Coordinates of N, CA and C in Angstrom, one line a residue:
X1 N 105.0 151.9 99.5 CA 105.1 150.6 98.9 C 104.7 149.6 100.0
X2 N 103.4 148.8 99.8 CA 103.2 147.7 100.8 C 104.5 146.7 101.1
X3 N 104.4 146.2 102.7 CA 105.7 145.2 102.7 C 105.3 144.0 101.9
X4 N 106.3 143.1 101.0 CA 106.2 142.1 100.1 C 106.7 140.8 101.1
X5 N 106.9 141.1 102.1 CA 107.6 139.6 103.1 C 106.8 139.1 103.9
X6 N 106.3 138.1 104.0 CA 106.0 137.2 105.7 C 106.5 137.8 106.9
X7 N 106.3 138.3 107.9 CA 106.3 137.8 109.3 C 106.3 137.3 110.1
X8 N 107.8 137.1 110.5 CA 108.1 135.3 111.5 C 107.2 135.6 113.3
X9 N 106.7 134.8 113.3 CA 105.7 134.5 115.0 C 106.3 133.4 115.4
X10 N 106.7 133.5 116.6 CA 107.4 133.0 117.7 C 106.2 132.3 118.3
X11 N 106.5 130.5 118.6 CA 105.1 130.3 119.5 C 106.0 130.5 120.8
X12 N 105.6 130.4 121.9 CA 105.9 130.5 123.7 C 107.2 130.1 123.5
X13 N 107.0 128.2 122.9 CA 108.3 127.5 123.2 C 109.5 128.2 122.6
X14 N 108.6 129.1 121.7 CA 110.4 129.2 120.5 C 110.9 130.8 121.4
X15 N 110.0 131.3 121.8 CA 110.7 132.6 122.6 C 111.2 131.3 123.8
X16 N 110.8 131.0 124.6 CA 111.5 130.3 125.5 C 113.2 129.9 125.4
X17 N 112.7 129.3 124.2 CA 114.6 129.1 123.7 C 115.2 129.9 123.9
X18 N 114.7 130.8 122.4 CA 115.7 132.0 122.2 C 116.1 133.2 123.3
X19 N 115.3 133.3 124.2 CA 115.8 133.8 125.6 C 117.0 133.0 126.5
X20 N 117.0 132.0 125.8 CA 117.9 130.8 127.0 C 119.0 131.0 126.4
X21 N 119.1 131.4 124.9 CA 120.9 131.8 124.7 C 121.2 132.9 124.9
X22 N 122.9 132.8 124.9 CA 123.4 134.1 124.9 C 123.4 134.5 123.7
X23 N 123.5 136.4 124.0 CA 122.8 137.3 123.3 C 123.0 137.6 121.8
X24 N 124.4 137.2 121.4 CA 124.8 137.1 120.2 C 124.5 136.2 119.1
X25 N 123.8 134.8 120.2 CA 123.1 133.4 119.9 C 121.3 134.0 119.5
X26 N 121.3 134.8 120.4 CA 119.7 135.5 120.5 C 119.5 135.9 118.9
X27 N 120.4 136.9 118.6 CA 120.5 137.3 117.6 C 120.5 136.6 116.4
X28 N 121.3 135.7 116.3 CA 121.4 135.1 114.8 C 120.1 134.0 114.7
X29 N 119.8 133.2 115.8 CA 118.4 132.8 115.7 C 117.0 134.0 115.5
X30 N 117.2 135.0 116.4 CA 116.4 135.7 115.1 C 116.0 136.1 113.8
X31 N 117.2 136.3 113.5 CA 118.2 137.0 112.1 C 117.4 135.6 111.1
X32 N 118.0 134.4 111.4 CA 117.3 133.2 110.8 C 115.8 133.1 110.6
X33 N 115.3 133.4 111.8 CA 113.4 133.2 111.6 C 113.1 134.2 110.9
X34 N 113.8 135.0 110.5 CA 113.3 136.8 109.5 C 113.8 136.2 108.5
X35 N 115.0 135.3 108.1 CA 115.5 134.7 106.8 C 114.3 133.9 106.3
X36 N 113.6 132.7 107.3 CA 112.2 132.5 106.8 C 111.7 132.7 105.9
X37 N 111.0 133.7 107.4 CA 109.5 134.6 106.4 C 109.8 135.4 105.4
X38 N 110.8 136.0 105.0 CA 111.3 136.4 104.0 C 111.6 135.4 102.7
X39 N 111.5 134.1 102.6 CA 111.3 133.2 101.6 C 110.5 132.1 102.3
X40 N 109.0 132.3 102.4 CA 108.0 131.3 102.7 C 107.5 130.5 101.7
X41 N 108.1 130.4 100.6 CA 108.0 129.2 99.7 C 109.4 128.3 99.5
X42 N 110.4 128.7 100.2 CA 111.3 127.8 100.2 C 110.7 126.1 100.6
X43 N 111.6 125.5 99.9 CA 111.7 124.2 100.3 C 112.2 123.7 101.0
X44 N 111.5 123.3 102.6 CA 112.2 123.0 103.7 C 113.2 121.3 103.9
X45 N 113.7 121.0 104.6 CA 114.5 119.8 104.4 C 113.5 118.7 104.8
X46 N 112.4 118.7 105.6 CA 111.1 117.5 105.8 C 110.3 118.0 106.0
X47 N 109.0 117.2 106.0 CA 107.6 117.7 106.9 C 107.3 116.6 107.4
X48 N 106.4 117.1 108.6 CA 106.0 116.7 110.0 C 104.6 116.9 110.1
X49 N 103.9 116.3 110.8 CA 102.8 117.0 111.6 C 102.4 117.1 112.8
X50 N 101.8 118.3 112.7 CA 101.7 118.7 114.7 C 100.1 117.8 115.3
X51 N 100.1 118.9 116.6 CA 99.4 118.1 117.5 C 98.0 118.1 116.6
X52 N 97.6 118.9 115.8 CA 96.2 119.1 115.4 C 96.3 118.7 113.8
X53 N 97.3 118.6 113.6 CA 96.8 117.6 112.4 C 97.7 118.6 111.4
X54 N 98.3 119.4 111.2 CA 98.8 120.7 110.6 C 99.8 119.8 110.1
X55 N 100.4 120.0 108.7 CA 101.6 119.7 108.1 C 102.6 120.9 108.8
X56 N 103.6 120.5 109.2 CA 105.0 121.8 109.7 C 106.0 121.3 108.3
X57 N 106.7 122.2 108.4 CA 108.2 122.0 107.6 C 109.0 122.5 108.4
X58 N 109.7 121.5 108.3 CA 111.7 121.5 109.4 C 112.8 121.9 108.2
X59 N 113.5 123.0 108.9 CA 114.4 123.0 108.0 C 115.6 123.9 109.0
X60 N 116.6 122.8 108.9 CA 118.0 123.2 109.3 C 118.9 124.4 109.0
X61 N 118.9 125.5 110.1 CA 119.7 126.5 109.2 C 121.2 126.9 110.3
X62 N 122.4 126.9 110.1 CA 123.4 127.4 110.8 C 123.0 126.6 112.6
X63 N 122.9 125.5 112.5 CA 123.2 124.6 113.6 C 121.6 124.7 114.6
X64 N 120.2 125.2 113.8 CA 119.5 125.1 114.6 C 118.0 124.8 113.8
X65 N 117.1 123.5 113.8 CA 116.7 123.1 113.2 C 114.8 124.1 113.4
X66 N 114.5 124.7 112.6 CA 113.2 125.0 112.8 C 111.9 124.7 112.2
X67 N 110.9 124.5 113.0 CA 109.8 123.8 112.9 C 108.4 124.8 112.6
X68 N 107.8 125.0 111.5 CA 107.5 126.1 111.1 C 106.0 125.7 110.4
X69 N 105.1 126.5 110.1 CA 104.0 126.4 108.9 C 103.9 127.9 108.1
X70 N 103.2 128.0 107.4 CA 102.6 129.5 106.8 C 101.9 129.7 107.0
X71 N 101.6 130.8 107.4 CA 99.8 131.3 106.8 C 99.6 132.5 105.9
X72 N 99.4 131.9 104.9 CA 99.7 133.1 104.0 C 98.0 134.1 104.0
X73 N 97.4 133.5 104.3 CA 96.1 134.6 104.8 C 96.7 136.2 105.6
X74 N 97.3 135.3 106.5 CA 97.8 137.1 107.7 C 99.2 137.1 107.1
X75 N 99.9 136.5 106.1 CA 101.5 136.4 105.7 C 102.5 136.4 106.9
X76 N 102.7 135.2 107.4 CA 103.5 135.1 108.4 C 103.5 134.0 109.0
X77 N 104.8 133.9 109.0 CA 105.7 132.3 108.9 C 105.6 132.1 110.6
X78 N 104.8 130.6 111.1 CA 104.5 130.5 112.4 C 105.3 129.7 112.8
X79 N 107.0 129.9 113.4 CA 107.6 129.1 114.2 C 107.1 128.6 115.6
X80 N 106.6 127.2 115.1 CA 106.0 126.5 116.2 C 107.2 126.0 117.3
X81 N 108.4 125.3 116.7 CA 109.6 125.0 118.1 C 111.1 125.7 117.1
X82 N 112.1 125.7 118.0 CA 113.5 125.5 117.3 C 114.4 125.0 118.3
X83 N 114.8 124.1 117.9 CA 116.1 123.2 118.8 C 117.8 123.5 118.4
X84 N 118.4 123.1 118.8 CA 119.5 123.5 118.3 C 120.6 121.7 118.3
X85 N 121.1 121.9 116.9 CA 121.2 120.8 116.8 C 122.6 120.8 116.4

């Protein structure tokens, strides 16, 4: 059975982060970016746009706000930053 979900991609910054917490923190921010791509038509809480002109959507999950687009061509959700808020 082909997989039916998105694939969350990490740009530099957002691995950068997620290495900076501790490991159980590591975890649930992952766990979150796989919640994503697994619903890439949700409706995020705003949109933004990046440095090239790209619409993002921000959306706040369990105290850490992520900054995201699709590409449904290769199916997978491109986490551009995540802060923790």
């Amino acid at each position: 059975m082909p997989d039916l979900f998105y694939r969350s991609q990490l740009s530099l910054e957002s691995a950068k982060f997620i290495i900076s917490l501790p490991k159980r923190k590591q975890r649930l921010a992952l766990d979150l970016a796989d919640l994503i791509a697994r619903q890439p038509f949700q409706i995020s809480d705003y949109q933004t746009t990046d440095a090239v002109g790209r619409s993002t959507d921000n959306l706040l999950l369990d105290g850490y706000l992520f900054t995201y687009w699709v590409d449904h061509a290769d199916r997978e959700v491109r986490i551009s930053d995540i802060v923790a808020v």
